Amino acid sequence: MVNITYYLDVVSSWCFYSESTWALLKSRYGDVARFDWRIATIPESGLPRTREEEEWYYRRSGTMVGRVPMLHSGWWEPGISEYLAPNAVAEAARDHGCHDDSVRLALAAAAMEEGLQVGRWEVAASVAAPLLGMSAEELEATARSDAVVDRVRRSTRDFFDLQVTQRPAFVIRDEIDDRAVFSGLIQPQPLIAAIDQMIADCRAYRSWTAHFGQPG
């Protein structure tokens, strides 16, 4: 009845905090919804200018969500204007049969819990490759391919076409063409309310059709 699309950047801490909500939605609505995640890379203007600035944001957001311990800022490196590598590696995992959340979650944890510099292609690939049973070199080659990078660029454009700026963004569409967009919210309650209402509306439409048939 419902399609739920999650737009994220692998190195976004706010997306990292939203993963429990994503997991809850998948568990709660797995029988009535289709789930997909898509990359929406953060532009240079949205990245921290220094490691100290990133730690300031981690202190603020960490206290808001009750995070213990604080996230690790070691992944940040000067001179990187876009963290294409971890996002492209996460996307490339689809080409090697991994369509779940495991690879991108491993990359996010490597960055924000361990401080690994996943902005480097070889580091990102080395984190993900064991999960796919392949060499880091082969995975890096896939991630750098035009096909994968083009998908990352296209999904990022799709995100900006929504006229939103904050990640995570959740787009919920139902079979009767209703749509709800949530940008920057990480708690499940508003998403659950929208999904429940959409499901109720879809069931009402199905009931009507069963009783009266299609119009015309």
PDB file of N, CA, C and O in Angstrom, residues 36-98:
ATOM      1  N   ASP A  36      13.001   1.771   0.682  1.00  0.00           N
ATOM      2  CA  ASP A  36      14.212   1.979  -0.099  1.00  0.00           C
ATOM      3  C   ASP A  36      14.969   3.162   0.490  1.00  0.00           C
ATOM      4  O   ASP A  36      14.359   4.099   1.016  1.00  0.00           O
ATOM      5  N   TRP A  37      16.281   3.103   0.442  1.00  0.00           N
ATOM      6  CA  TRP A  37      17.096   4.254   0.845  1.00  0.00           C
ATOM      7  C   TRP A  37      17.847   4.745  -0.379  1.00  0.00           C
ATOM      8  O   TRP A  37      18.191   3.981  -1.277  1.00  0.00           O
ATOM      9  N   ARG A  38      18.114   6.047  -0.394  1.00  0.00           N
ATOM     10  CA  ARG A  38      18.814   6.670  -1.499  1.00  0.00           C
ATOM     11  C   ARG A  38      19.810   7.684  -0.965  1.00  0.00           C
ATOM     12  O   ARG A  38      19.562   8.328   0.055  1.00  0.00           O
ATOM     13  N   ILE A  39      20.893   7.820  -1.668  1.00  0.00           N
ATOM     14  CA  ILE A  39      21.949   8.732  -1.257  1.00  0.00           C
ATOM     15  C   ILE A  39      21.586  10.169  -1.651  1.00  0.00           C
ATOM     16  O   ILE A  39      21.109  10.426  -2.751  1.00  0.00           O
ATOM     17  N   ALA A  40      21.842  11.083  -0.718  1.00  0.00           N
ATOM     18  CA  ALA A  40      21.722  12.523  -0.987  1.00  0.00           C
ATOM     19  C   ALA A  40      22.944  13.177  -0.350  1.00  0.00           C
ATOM     20  O   ALA A  40      22.933  13.536   0.839  1.00  0.00           O
ATOM     21  N   THR A  41      24.021  13.304  -1.120  1.00  0.00           N
ATOM     22  CA  THR A  41      25.276  13.781  -0.544  1.00  0.00           C
ATOM     23  C   THR A  41      25.163  15.222  -0.060  1.00  0.00           C
ATOM     24  O   THR A  41      24.470  16.050  -0.667  1.00  0.00           O
ATOM     25  N   ILE A  42      25.832  15.497   1.032  1.00  0.00           N
ATOM     26  CA  ILE A  42      25.860  16.843   1.604  1.00  0.00           C
ATOM     27  C   ILE A  42      26.843  17.696   0.809  1.00  0.00           C
ATOM     28  O   ILE A  42      27.990  17.292   0.611  1.00  0.00           O
ATOM     29  N   PRO A  43      26.425  18.876   0.351  1.00  0.00           N
ATOM     30  CA  PRO A  43      27.370  19.737  -0.380  1.00  0.00           C
ATOM     31  C   PRO A  43      28.380  20.362   0.566  1.00  0.00           C
ATOM     32  O   PRO A  43      28.231  20.317   1.796  1.00  0.00           O
ATOM     33  N   GLU A  44      29.388  20.965  -0.001  1.00  0.00           N
ATOM     34  CA  GLU A  44      30.450  21.568   0.812  1.00  0.00           C
ATOM     35  C   GLU A  44      29.896  22.571   1.814  1.00  0.00           C
ATOM     36  O   GLU A  44      30.378  22.660   2.955  1.00  0.00           O
ATOM     37  N   SER A  45      28.861  23.322   1.428  1.00  0.00           N
ATOM     38  CA  SER A  45      28.297  24.335   2.320  1.00  0.00           C
ATOM     39  C   SER A  45      27.670  23.734   3.568  1.00  0.00           C
ATOM     40  O   SER A  45      27.494  24.431   4.578  1.00  0.00           O
ATOM     41  N   GLY A  46      27.338  22.450   3.538  1.00  0.00           N
ATOM     42  CA  GLY A  46      26.725  21.808   4.690  1.00  0.00           C
ATOM     43  C   GLY A  46      27.692  21.028   5.550  1.00  0.00           C
ATOM     44  O   GLY A  46      27.284  20.456   6.571  1.00  0.00           O
ATOM     45  N   LEU A  47      28.965  20.989   5.162  1.00  0.00           N
ATOM     46  CA  LEU A  47      29.969  20.245   5.918  1.00  0.00           C
ATOM     47  C   LEU A  47      30.676  21.150   6.924  1.00  0.00           C
ATOM     48  O   LEU A  47      30.764  22.365   6.722  1.00  0.00           O
ATOM     49  N   PRO A  48      31.185  20.567   8.004  1.00  0.00           N
ATOM     50  CA  PRO A  48      31.933  21.383   8.967  1.00  0.00           C
ATOM     51  C   PRO A  48      33.221  21.916   8.349  1.00  0.00           C
ATOM     52  O   PRO A  48      33.817  21.278   7.479  1.00  0.00           O
ATOM     53  N   ARG A  49      33.630  23.095   8.784  1.00  0.00           N
ATOM     54  CA  ARG A  49      34.866  23.696   8.277  1.00  0.00           C
ATOM     55  C   ARG A  49      36.084  23.230   9.056  1.00  0.00           C
ATOM     56  O   ARG A  49      37.213  23.299   8.561  1.00  0.00           O
ATOM     57  N   THR A  50      35.856  22.759  10.272  1.00  0.00           N
ATOM     58  CA  THR A  50      36.939  22.258  11.111  1.00  0.00           C
ATOM     59  C   THR A  50      36.431  21.066  11.913  1.00  0.00           C
ATOM     60  O   THR A  50      35.216  20.880  12.074  1.00  0.00           O
ATOM     61  N   ARG A  51      37.367  20.304  12.449  1.00  0.00           N
ATOM     62  CA  ARG A  51      36.992  19.192  13.318  1.00  0.00           C
ATOM     63  C   ARG A  51      36.335  19.712  14.595  1.00  0.00           C
ATOM     64  O   ARG A  51      35.389  19.111  15.102  1.00  0.00           O
ATOM     65  N   GLU A  52      36.797  20.847  15.076  1.00  0.00           N
ATOM     66  CA  GLU A  52      36.220  21.430  16.291  1.00  0.00           C
ATOM     67  C   GLU A  52      34.767  21.822  16.064  1.00  0.00           C
ATOM     68  O   GLU A  52      33.917  21.662  16.955  1.00  0.00           O
ATOM     69  N   GLU A  53      34.479  22.342  14.876  1.00  0.00           N
ATOM     70  CA  GLU A  53      33.093  22.696  14.572  1.00  0.00           C
ATOM     71  C   GLU A  53      32.210  21.452  14.556  1.00  0.00           C
ATOM     72  O   GLU A  53      31.084  21.466  15.070  1.00  0.00           O
ATOM     73  N   GLU A  54      32.712  20.374  13.976  1.00  0.00           N
ATOM     74  CA  GLU A  54      31.947  19.136  13.958  1.00  0.00           C
ATOM     75  C   GLU A  54      31.694  18.640  15.375  1.00  0.00           C
ATOM     76  O   GLU A  54      30.584  18.188  15.693  1.00  0.00           O
ATOM     77  N   GLU A  55      32.672  18.742  16.241  1.00  0.00           N
ATOM     78  CA  GLU A  55      32.484  18.301  17.622  1.00  0.00           C
ATOM     79  C   GLU A  55      31.459  19.159  18.349  1.00  0.00           C
ATOM     80  O   GLU A  55      30.718  18.663  19.203  1.00  0.00           O
ATOM     81  N   TRP A  56      31.391  20.448  18.006  1.00  0.00           N
ATOM     82  CA  TRP A  56      30.362  21.309  18.593  1.00  0.00           C
ATOM     83  C   TRP A  56      28.980  20.786  18.227  1.00  0.00           C
ATOM     84  O   TRP A  56      28.083  20.688  19.083  1.00  0.00           O
ATOM     85  N   TYR A  57      28.791  20.442  16.958  1.00  0.00           N
ATOM     86  CA  TYR A  57      27.505  19.889  16.521  1.00  0.00           C
ATOM     87  C   TYR A  57      27.227  18.550  17.184  1.00  0.00           C
ATOM     88  O   TYR A  57      26.076  18.250  17.547  1.00  0.00           O
ATOM     89  N   TYR A  58      28.254  17.741  17.363  1.00  0.00           N
ATOM     90  CA  TYR A  58      28.050  16.445  18.011  1.00  0.00           C
ATOM     91  C   TYR A  58      27.621  16.620  19.461  1.00  0.00           C
ATOM     92  O   TYR A  58      26.801  15.853  19.972  1.00  0.00           O
ATOM     93  N   ARG A  59      28.181  17.614  20.140  1.00  0.00           N
ATOM     94  CA  ARG A  59      27.764  17.857  21.517  1.00  0.00           C
ATOM     95  C   ARG A  59      26.295  18.292  21.567  1.00  0.00           C
ATOM     96  O   ARG A  59      25.526  17.858  22.426  1.00  0.00           O
ATOM     97  N   ARG A  60      25.932  19.169  20.633  1.00  0.00           N
ATOM     98  CA  ARG A  60      24.551  19.651  20.631  1.00  0.00           C
ATOM     99  C   ARG A  60      23.569  18.528  20.301  1.00  0.00           C
ATOM    100  O   ARG A  60      22.606  18.289  21.047  1.00  0.00           O
ATOM    101  N   SER A  61      23.817  17.830  19.203  1.00  0.00           N
ATOM    102  CA  SER A  61      22.872  16.794  18.794  1.00  0.00           C
ATOM    103  C   SER A  61      22.916  15.596  19.736  1.00  0.00           C
ATOM    104  O   SER A  61      21.889  14.973  20.012  1.00  0.00           O
ATOM    105  N   GLY A  62      24.102  15.284  20.243  1.00  0.00           N
ATOM    106  CA  GLY A  62      24.224  14.144  21.132  1.00  0.00           C
ATOM    107  C   GLY A  62      23.424  14.312  22.417  1.00  0.00           C
ATOM    108  O   GLY A  62      22.787  13.364  22.897  1.00  0.00           O
ATOM    109  N   THR A  63      23.439  15.521  22.963  1.00  0.00           N
ATOM    110  CA  THR A  63      22.649  15.758  24.171  1.00  0.00           C
ATOM    111  C   THR A  63      21.154  15.767  23.848  1.00  0.00           C
ATOM    112  O   THR A  63      20.333  15.373  24.685  1.00  0.00           O
ATOM    113  N   MET A  64      20.796  16.196  22.638  1.00  0.00           N
ATOM    114  CA  MET A  64      19.378  16.206  22.250  1.00  0.00           C
ATOM    115  C   MET A  64      18.798  14.795  22.186  1.00  0.00           C
ATOM    116  O   MET A  64      17.635  14.581  22.531  1.00  0.00           O
ATOM    117  N   VAL A  65      19.604  13.839  21.727  1.00  0.00           N
ATOM    118  CA  VAL A  65      19.094  12.474  21.574  1.00  0.00           C
ATOM    119  C   VAL A  65      19.532  11.554  22.707  1.00  0.00           C
ATOM    120  O   VAL A  65      19.177  10.378  22.726  1.00  0.00           O
ATOM    121  N   GLY A  66      20.306  12.081  23.663  1.00  0.00           N
ATOM    122  CA  GLY A  66      20.764  11.271  24.776  1.00  0.00           C
ATOM    123  C   GLY A  66      21.820  10.261  24.394  1.00  0.00           C
ATOM    124  O   GLY A  66      21.905   9.173  24.971  1.00  0.00           O
ATOM    125  N   ARG A  67      22.664  10.632  23.443  1.00  0.00           N
ATOM    126  CA  ARG A  67      23.692   9.724  22.944  1.00  0.00           C
ATOM    127  C   ARG A  67      24.840   9.582  23.942  1.00  0.00           C
ATOM    128  O   ARG A  67      25.353  10.572  24.451  1.00  0.00           O
ATOM    129  N   VAL A  68      25.231   8.352  24.216  1.00  0.00           N
ATOM    130  CA  VAL A  68      26.421   8.060  25.014  1.00  0.00           C
ATOM    131  C   VAL A  68      27.153   6.920  24.318  1.00  0.00           C
ATOM    132  O   VAL A  68      26.561   5.866  24.054  1.00  0.00           O
ATOM    133  N   PRO A  69      28.442   7.081  23.992  1.00  0.00           N
ATOM    134  CA  PRO A  69      29.286   8.264  24.136  1.00  0.00           C
ATOM    135  C   PRO A  69      29.089   9.232  22.966  1.00  0.00           C
ATOM    136  O   PRO A  69      28.308   8.955  22.058  1.00  0.00           O
ATOM    137  N   MET A  70      29.845  10.333  22.989  1.00  0.00           N
ATOM    138  CA  MET A  70      29.781  11.298  21.897  1.00  0.00           C
ATOM    139  C   MET A  70      30.333  10.677  20.613  1.00  0.00           C
ATOM    140  O   MET A  70      31.229   9.832  20.649  1.00  0.00           O
ATOM    141  N   LEU A  71      29.787  11.102  19.500  1.00  0.00           N
ATOM    142  CA  LEU A  71      30.293  10.629  18.211  1.00  0.00           C
ATOM    143  C   LEU A  71      31.742  11.068  18.004  1.00  0.00           C
ATOM    144  O   LEU A  71      32.196  12.056  18.577  1.00  0.00           O
ATOM    145  N   HIS A  72      32.439  10.338  17.150  1.00  0.00           N
ATOM    146  CA  HIS A  72      33.860  10.549  16.897  1.00  0.00           C
ATOM    147  C   HIS A  72      34.021  11.425  15.658  1.00  0.00           C
ATOM    148  O   HIS A  72      33.443  11.130  14.598  1.00  0.00           O
ATOM    149  N   SER A  73      34.787  12.475  15.747  1.00  0.00           N
ATOM    150  CA  SER A  73      34.961  13.403  14.618  1.00  0.00           C
ATOM    151  C   SER A  73      36.183  13.087  13.763  1.00  0.00           C
ATOM    152  O   SER A  73      36.488  13.824  12.820  1.00  0.00           O
ATOM    153  N   GLY A  74      36.873  12.004  14.057  1.00  0.00           N
ATOM    154  CA  GLY A  74      38.120  11.705  13.363  1.00  0.00           C
ATOM    155  C   GLY A  74      37.971  11.447  11.880  1.00  0.00           C
ATOM    156  O   GLY A  74      38.962  11.505  11.142  1.00  0.00           O
ATOM    157  N   TRP A  75      36.757  11.159  11.417  1.00  0.00           N
ATOM    158  CA  TRP A  75      36.553  10.902   9.985  1.00  0.00           C
ATOM    159  C   TRP A  75      36.726  12.166   9.156  1.00  0.00           C
ATOM    160  O   TRP A  75      37.036  12.088   7.964  1.00  0.00           O
ATOM    161  N   TRP A  76      36.500  13.338   9.779  1.00  0.00           N
ATOM    162  CA  TRP A  76      36.555  14.598   9.033  1.00  0.00           C
ATOM    163  C   TRP A  76      37.991  14.895   8.624  1.00  0.00           C
ATOM    164  O   TRP A  76      38.932  14.735   9.404  1.00  0.00           O
ATOM    165  N   GLU A  77      38.163  15.345   7.377  1.00  0.00           N
ATOM    166  CA  GLU A  77      39.479  15.726   6.884  1.00  0.00           C
ATOM    167  C   GLU A  77      39.405  17.056   6.154  1.00  0.00           C
ATOM    168  O   GLU A  77      38.450  17.306   5.400  1.00  0.00           O
ATOM    169  N   PRO A  78      40.390  17.921   6.354  1.00  0.00           N
ATOM    170  CA  PRO A  78      40.389  19.188   5.613  1.00  0.00           C
ATOM    171  C   PRO A  78      40.585  18.942   4.124  1.00  0.00           C
ATOM    172  O   PRO A  78      41.260  18.002   3.716  1.00  0.00           O
ATOM    173  N   GLY A  79      39.967  19.792   3.334  1.00  0.00           N
ATOM    174  CA  GLY A  79      40.163  19.720   1.895  1.00  0.00           C
ATOM    175  C   GLY A  79      39.189  18.816   1.158  1.00  0.00           C
ATOM    176  O   GLY A  79      39.192  18.784  -0.076  1.00  0.00           O
ATOM    177  N   ILE A  80      38.344  18.078   1.871  1.00  0.00           N
ATOM    178  CA  ILE A  80      37.346  17.238   1.217  1.00  0.00           C
ATOM    179  C   ILE A  80      36.045  18.024   1.143  1.00  0.00           C
ATOM    180  O   ILE A  80      35.467  18.388   2.171  1.00  0.00           O
ATOM    181  N   SER A  81      35.593  18.306  -0.063  1.00  0.00           N
ATOM    182  CA  SER A  81      34.398  19.134  -0.235  1.00  0.00           C
ATOM    183  C   SER A  81      33.121  18.316  -0.344  1.00  0.00           C
ATOM    184  O   SER A  81      32.023  18.864  -0.310  1.00  0.00           O
ATOM    185  N   GLU A  82      33.261  16.998  -0.489  1.00  0.00           N
ATOM    186  CA  GLU A  82      32.107  16.105  -0.577  1.00  0.00           C
ATOM    187  C   GLU A  82      32.579  14.702  -0.216  1.00  0.00           C
ATOM    188  O   GLU A  82      33.619  14.256  -0.705  1.00  0.00           O
ATOM    189  N   TYR A  83      31.807  14.014   0.605  1.00  0.00           N
ATOM    190  CA  TYR A  83      32.202  12.670   1.010  1.00  0.00           C
ATOM    191  C   TYR A  83      31.571  11.651   0.056  1.00  0.00           C
ATOM    192  O   TYR A  83      30.692  10.868   0.416  1.00  0.00           O
ATOM    193  N   LEU A  84      32.076  11.705  -1.189  1.00  0.00           N
ATOM    194  CA  LEU A  84      31.554  10.823  -2.225  1.00  0.00           C
ATOM    195  C   LEU A  84      31.934   9.375  -1.954  1.00  0.00           C
ATOM    196  O   LEU A  84      31.128   8.465  -2.192  1.00  0.00           O
ATOM    197  N   ALA A  85      33.136   9.134  -1.461  1.00  0.00           N
ATOM    198  CA  ALA A  85      33.635   7.760  -1.342  1.00  0.00           C
ATOM    199  C   ALA A  85      32.723   6.856  -0.511  1.00  0.00           C
ATOM    200  O   ALA A  85      32.295   5.800  -1.001  1.00  0.00           O
ATOM    201  N   PRO A  86      32.394   7.202   0.743  1.00  0.00           N
ATOM    202  CA  PRO A  86      31.559   6.275   1.516  1.00  0.00           C
ATOM    203  C   PRO A  86      30.163   6.120   0.937  1.00  0.00           C
ATOM    204  O   PRO A  86      29.572   5.033   1.004  1.00  0.00           O
ATOM    205  N   ASN A  87      29.635   7.193   0.359  1.00  0.00           N
ATOM    206  CA  ASN A  87      28.301   7.107  -0.221  1.00  0.00           C
ATOM    207  C   ASN A  87      28.301   6.253  -1.486  1.00  0.00           C
ATOM    208  O   ASN A  87      27.383   5.456  -1.712  1.00  0.00           O
ATOM    209  N   ALA A  88      29.324   6.408  -2.314  1.00  0.00           N
ATOM    210  CA  ALA A  88      29.417   5.598  -3.529  1.00  0.00           C
ATOM    211  C   ALA A  88      29.685   4.134  -3.202  1.00  0.00           C
ATOM    212  O   ALA A  88      29.162   3.230  -3.878  1.00  0.00           O
ATOM    213  N   VAL A  89      30.468   3.873  -2.174  1.00  0.00           N
ATOM    214  CA  VAL A  89      30.710   2.487  -1.769  1.00  0.00           C
ATOM    215  C   VAL A  89      29.414   1.851  -1.276  1.00  0.00           C
ATOM    216  O   VAL A  89      29.105   0.692  -1.610  1.00  0.00           O
ATOM    217  N   ALA A  90      28.635   2.590  -0.499  1.00  0.00           N
ATOM    218  CA  ALA A  90      27.346   2.066  -0.049  1.00  0.00           C
ATOM    219  C   ALA A  90      26.441   1.759  -1.232  1.00  0.00           C
ATOM    220  O   ALA A  90      25.781   0.714  -1.280  1.00  0.00           O
ATOM    221  N   GLU A  91      26.424   2.658  -2.194  1.00  0.00           N
ATOM    222  CA  GLU A  91      25.609   2.449  -3.401  1.00  0.00           C
ATOM    223  C   GLU A  91      26.140   1.282  -4.219  1.00  0.00           C
ATOM    224  O   GLU A  91      25.359   0.478  -4.769  1.00  0.00           O
ATOM    225  N   ALA A  92      27.445   1.158  -4.310  1.00  0.00           N
ATOM    226  CA  ALA A  92      28.054   0.082  -5.099  1.00  0.00           C
ATOM    227  C   ALA A  92      27.721  -1.292  -4.544  1.00  0.00           C
ATOM    228  O   ALA A  92      27.710  -2.284  -5.295  1.00  0.00           O
ATOM    229  N   ALA A  93      27.455  -1.370  -3.248  1.00  0.00           N
ATOM    230  CA  ALA A  93      27.120  -2.666  -2.651  1.00  0.00           C
ATOM    231  C   ALA A  93      25.892  -3.282  -3.304  1.00  0.00           C
ATOM    232  O   ALA A  93      25.764  -4.511  -3.371  1.00  0.00           O
ATOM    233  N   ARG A  94      24.991  -2.440  -3.816  1.00  0.00           N
ATOM    234  CA  ARG A  94      23.808  -2.974  -4.507  1.00  0.00           C
ATOM    235  C   ARG A  94      24.231  -3.793  -5.731  1.00  0.00           C
ATOM    236  O   ARG A  94      23.594  -4.802  -6.056  1.00  0.00           O
ATOM    237  N   ASP A  95      25.279  -3.337  -6.403  1.00  0.00           N
ATOM    238  CA  ASP A  95      25.736  -4.037  -7.602  1.00  0.00           C
ATOM    239  C   ASP A  95      26.352  -5.392  -7.281  1.00  0.00           C
ATOM    240  O   ASP A  95      26.580  -6.200  -8.184  1.00  0.00           O
ATOM    241  N   HIS A  96      26.626  -5.627  -6.007  1.00  0.00           N
ATOM    242  CA  HIS A  96      27.201  -6.906  -5.589  1.00  0.00           C
ATOM    243  C   HIS A  96      26.230  -7.678  -4.696  1.00  0.00           C
ATOM    244  O   HIS A  96      26.643  -8.488  -3.865  1.00  0.00           O
ATOM    245  N   GLY A  97      24.935  -7.414  -4.891  1.00  0.00           N
ATOM    246  CA  GLY A  97      23.897  -8.234  -4.268  1.00  0.00           C
ATOM    247  C   GLY A  97      23.443  -7.819  -2.901  1.00  0.00           C
ATOM    248  O   GLY A  97      22.616  -8.510  -2.294  1.00  0.00           O
ATOM    249  N   CYS A  98      23.938  -6.707  -2.377  1.00  0.00           N
ATOM    250  CA  CYS A  98      23.550  -6.273  -1.032  1.00  0.00           C
ATOM    251  C   CYS A  98      22.540  -5.129  -1.159  1.00  0.00           C
ATOM    252  O   CYS A  98      22.909  -4.011  -1.515  1.00  0.00           O
TER     253      CYS A  98
END
